[in-house]
Coordinates of C-alpha atoms in Angstrom, one line a residue:
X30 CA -1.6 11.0 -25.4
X31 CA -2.7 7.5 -24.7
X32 CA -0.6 4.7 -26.3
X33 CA -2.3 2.1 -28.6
X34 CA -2.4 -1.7 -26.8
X35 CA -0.3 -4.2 -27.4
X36 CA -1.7 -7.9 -26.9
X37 CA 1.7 -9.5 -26.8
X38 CA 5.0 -8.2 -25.0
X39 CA 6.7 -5.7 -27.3
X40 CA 4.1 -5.9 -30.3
X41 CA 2.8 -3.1 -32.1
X42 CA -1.0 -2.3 -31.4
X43 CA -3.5 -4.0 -33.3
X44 CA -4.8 -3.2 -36.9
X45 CA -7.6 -0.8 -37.7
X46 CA -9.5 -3.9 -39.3
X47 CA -10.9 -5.7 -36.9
X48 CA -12.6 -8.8 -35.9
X49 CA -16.3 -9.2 -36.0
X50 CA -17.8 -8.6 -32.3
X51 CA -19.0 -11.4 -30.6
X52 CA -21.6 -12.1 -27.8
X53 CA -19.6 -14.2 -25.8
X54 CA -17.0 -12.8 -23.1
X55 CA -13.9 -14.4 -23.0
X56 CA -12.8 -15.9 -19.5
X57 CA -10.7 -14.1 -17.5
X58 CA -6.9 -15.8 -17.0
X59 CA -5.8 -16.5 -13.4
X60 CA -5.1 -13.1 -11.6
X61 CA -1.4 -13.7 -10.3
X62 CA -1.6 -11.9 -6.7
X63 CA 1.8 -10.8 -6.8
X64 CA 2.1 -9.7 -9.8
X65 CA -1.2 -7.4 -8.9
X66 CA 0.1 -6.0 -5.2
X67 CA 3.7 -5.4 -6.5
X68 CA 2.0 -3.4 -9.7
X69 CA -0.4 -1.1 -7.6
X70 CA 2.3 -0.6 -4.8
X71 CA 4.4 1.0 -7.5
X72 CA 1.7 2.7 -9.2
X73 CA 0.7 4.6 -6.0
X74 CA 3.5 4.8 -4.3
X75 CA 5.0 6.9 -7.6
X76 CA 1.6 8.6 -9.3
X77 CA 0.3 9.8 -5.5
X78 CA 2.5 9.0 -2.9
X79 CA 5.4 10.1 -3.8
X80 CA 4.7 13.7 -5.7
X81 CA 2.3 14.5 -2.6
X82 CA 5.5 14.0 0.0
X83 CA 7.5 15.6 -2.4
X84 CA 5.0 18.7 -3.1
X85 CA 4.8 19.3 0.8
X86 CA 8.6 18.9 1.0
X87 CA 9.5 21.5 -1.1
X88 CA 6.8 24.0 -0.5
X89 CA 8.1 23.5 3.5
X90 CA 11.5 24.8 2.0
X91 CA 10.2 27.8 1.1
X92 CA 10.2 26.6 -3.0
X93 CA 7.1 28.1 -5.0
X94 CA 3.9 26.4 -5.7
X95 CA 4.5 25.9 -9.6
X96 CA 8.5 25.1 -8.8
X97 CA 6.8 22.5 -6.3
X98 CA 4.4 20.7 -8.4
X99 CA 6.5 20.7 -11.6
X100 CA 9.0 19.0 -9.8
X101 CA 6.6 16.6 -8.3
X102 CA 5.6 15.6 -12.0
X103 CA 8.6 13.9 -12.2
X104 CA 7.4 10.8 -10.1
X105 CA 4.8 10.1 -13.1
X106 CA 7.6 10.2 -15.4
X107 CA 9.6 7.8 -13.3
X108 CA 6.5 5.4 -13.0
X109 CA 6.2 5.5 -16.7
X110 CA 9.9 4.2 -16.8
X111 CA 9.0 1.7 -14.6
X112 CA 6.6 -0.2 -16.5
X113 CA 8.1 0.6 -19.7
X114 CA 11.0 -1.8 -18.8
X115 CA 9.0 -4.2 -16.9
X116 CA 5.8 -4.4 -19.5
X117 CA 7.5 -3.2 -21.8
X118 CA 4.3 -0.8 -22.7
X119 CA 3.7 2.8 -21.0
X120 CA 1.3 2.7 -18.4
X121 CA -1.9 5.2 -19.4
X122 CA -2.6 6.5 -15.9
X123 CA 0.8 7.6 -15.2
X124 CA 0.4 9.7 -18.1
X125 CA -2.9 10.7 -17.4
X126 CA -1.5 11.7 -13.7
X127 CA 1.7 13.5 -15.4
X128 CA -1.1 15.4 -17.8
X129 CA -2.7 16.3 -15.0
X130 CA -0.1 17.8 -12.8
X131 CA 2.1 19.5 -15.3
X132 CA -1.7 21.2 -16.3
X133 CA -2.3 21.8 -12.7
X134 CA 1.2 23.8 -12.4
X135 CA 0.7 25.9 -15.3
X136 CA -3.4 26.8 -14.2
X137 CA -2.0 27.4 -10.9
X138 CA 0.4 30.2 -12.3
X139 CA -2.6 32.1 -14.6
X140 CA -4.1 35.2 -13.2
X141 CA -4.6 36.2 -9.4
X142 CA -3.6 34.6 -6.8
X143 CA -6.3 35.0 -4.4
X144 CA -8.3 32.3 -2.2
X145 CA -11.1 32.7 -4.7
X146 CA -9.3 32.4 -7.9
X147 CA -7.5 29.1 -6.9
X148 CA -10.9 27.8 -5.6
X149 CA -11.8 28.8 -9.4
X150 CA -8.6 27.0 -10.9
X151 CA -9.3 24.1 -9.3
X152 CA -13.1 24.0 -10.6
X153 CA -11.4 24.7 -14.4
X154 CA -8.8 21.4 -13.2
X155 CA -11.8 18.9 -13.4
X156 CA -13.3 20.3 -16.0
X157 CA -10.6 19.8 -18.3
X158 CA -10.6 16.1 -17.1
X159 CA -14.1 16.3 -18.1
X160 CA -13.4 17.8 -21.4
X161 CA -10.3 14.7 -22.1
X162 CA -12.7 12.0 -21.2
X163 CA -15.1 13.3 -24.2
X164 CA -12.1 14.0 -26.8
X165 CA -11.0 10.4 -26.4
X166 CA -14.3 9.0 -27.4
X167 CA -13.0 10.4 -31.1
X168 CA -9.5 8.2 -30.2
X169 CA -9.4 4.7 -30.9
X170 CA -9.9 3.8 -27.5
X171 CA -12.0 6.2 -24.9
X172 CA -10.8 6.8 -21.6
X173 CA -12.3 4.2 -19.4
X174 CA -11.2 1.4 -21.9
X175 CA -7.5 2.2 -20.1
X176 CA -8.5 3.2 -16.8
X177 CA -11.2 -0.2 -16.4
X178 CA -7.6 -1.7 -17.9
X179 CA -5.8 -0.7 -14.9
X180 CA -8.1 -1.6 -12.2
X181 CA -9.9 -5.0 -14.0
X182 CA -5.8 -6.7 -14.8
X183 CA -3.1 -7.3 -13.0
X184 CA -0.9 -5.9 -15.6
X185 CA 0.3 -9.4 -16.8
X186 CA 0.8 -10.3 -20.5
X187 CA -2.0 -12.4 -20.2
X188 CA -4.7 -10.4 -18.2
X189 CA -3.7 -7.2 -20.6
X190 CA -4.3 -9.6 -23.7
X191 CA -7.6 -10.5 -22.5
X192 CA -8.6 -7.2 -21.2
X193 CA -7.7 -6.0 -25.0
X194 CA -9.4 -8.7 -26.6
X195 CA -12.8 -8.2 -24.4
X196 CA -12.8 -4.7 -27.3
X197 CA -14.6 -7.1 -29.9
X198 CA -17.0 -8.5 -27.6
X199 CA -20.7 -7.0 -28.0
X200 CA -21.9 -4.4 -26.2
X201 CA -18.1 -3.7 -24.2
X202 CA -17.6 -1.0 -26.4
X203 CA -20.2 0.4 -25.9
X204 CA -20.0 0.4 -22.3
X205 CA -17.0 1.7 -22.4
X206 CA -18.0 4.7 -24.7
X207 CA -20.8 5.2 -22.3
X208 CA -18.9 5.2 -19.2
X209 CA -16.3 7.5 -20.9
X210 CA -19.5 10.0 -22.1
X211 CA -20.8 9.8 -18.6
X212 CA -17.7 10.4 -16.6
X213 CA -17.1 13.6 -19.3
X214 CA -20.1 14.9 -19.0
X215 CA -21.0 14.5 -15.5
X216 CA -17.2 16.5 -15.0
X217 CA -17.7 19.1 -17.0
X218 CA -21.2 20.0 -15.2
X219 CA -19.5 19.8 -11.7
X220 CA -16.5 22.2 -12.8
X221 CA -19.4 24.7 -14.3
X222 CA -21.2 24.4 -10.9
X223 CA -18.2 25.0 -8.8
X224 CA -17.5 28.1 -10.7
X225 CA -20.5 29.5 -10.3
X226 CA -20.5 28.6 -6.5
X227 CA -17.2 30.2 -5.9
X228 CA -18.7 33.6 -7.2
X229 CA -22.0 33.6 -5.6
X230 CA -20.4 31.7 -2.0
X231 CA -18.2 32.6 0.7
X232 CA -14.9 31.9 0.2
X233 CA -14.6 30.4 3.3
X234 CA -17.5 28.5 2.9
X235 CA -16.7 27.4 -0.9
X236 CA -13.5 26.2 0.8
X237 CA -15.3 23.4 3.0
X238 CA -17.6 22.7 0.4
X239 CA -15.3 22.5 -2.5
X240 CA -13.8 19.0 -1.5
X241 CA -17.1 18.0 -0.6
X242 CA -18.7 18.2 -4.0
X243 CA -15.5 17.0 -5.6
X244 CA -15.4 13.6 -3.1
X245 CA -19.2 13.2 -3.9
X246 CA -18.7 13.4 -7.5
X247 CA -16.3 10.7 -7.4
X248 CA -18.2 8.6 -5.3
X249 CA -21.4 8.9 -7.3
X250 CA -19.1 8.0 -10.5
X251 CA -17.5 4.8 -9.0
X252 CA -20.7 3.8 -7.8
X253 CA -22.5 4.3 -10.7
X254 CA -19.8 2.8 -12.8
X255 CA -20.0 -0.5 -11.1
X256 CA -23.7 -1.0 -11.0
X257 CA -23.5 0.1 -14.9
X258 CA -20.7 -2.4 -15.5
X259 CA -22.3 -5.1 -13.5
X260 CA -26.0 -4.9 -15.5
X261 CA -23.9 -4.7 -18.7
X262 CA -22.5 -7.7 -18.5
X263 CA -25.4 -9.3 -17.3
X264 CA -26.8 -8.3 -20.7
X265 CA -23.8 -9.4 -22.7
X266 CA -24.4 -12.9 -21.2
X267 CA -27.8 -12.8 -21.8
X268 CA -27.3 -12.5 -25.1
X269 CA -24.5 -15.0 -25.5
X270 CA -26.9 -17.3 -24.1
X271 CA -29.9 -16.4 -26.1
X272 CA -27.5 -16.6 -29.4
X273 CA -26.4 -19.7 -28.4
X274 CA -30.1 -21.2 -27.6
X275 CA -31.0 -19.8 -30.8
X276 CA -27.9 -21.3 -32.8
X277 CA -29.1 -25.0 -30.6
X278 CA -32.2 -24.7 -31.7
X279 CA -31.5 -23.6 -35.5

């Protein structure tokens, strides 16, 4: 599902063999601000924007909710497009996003239809994200390598290079494993308790409290994931430094 990287425009993805890890983090190239707003503007504007208008839209017009968000898929599709002829590379989270709704539309169409069962769909939604985020820890690259890709870079040659190259430093992988096992784990937990809360709950209550626990969730997770990010590479450079004191002193 996820594309391999490419550290230059238009080259293939790197080998399997690959360079010794080292303790020392590469320096980040200059962020170009323009290059950052313009990316994100089309990112959102076609992966959320866009398909939420266009989901309202057509459900207003009396068109069916899998007609609506299988149509609204297309946006992702079209972002995709985008940055294939501007990076020249597919961008992972509109596939992630197209993934996502095209898997959204067919849940939505299984089984009843009732308040209660869509409260239950929903649950079984984010725990499938859950369930990706751990089957890419057996991929090349997990999850959060690309995600952390989209939000660390500005989706330049150069800051896409570096955010590749930052693989073979120590103890980035396995941050990024880590984040990835987290996120998986912590998803797959919340769908199971959402479940069981729309049986045992109200549906009108489960309704309030359904977004709630979902907006939580993610909030814990981003949180977590930047104090977690933050400590490990206070540990990578502590290491660097200690290596290199060491290295002084040998």
């Amino acid at each position: 599902m996820l594309t391999q990287d490419s550290t230059t425009q238009g080259a293939s993805s790197a080998p399997d063999t690959e360079p010794p890890q080292t303790g020392e983090r590469p320096k980040a190239p200059a962020r170009s601000k323009k290059a950052a707003i313009l990316g994100w503007a089309v990112t959102l504007s076609l992966n959320v924007v866009a398909p939420i208008v266009t989901y309202n839209a057509l459900r207003d017009h009396g068109f069916s909710e899998f007609a609506a968000l299988l149509i609204s898929s297309a946006w992702p599709v079209v972002d995709g497009a985008v940055h294939l002829a501007w990076r020249r590379r597919l961008d992972e989270l509109a596939i992630v996003t197209l993934v996502f709704i095209v898997i959204t539309a067919v849940v939505s169409t299984v089984g009843a239809h009732s308040a209660r069962a869509l409260l239950i769909k929903d649950s079984c939604v984010t725990g499938l994200f859950g369930v990706l985020c751990l089957a890419t820890l057996l991929a090349p690259r997990p999850l959060m390598f690309y995600l952390g890709r989209k939000f660390a870079t500005d989706g330049t040659e150069a800051s896409t290079a570096w955010w590749n190259g930052l693989w073979h430093v120590d103890g980035f992988r396995k941050a990024m494993m880590t984040m990835t096992t987290v996120w998986g784990v912590v998803y797959c937990i919340e769908s199971a308790v959402r479940v069981v809360l729309s049986y045992t709950l109200r549906t009108d209550t489960m309704v309030v409290l359904s977004p709630v626990l979902i907006y939580a969730v993610l909030g814990s997770l981003g949180t977590w994931t930047a104090l977690y990010g933050k400590r490990s590479r206070r540990k990578g450079q502590a290491r660097a430094a200690a290596a290199a004191a060491a290295a002084a002193e040998g």
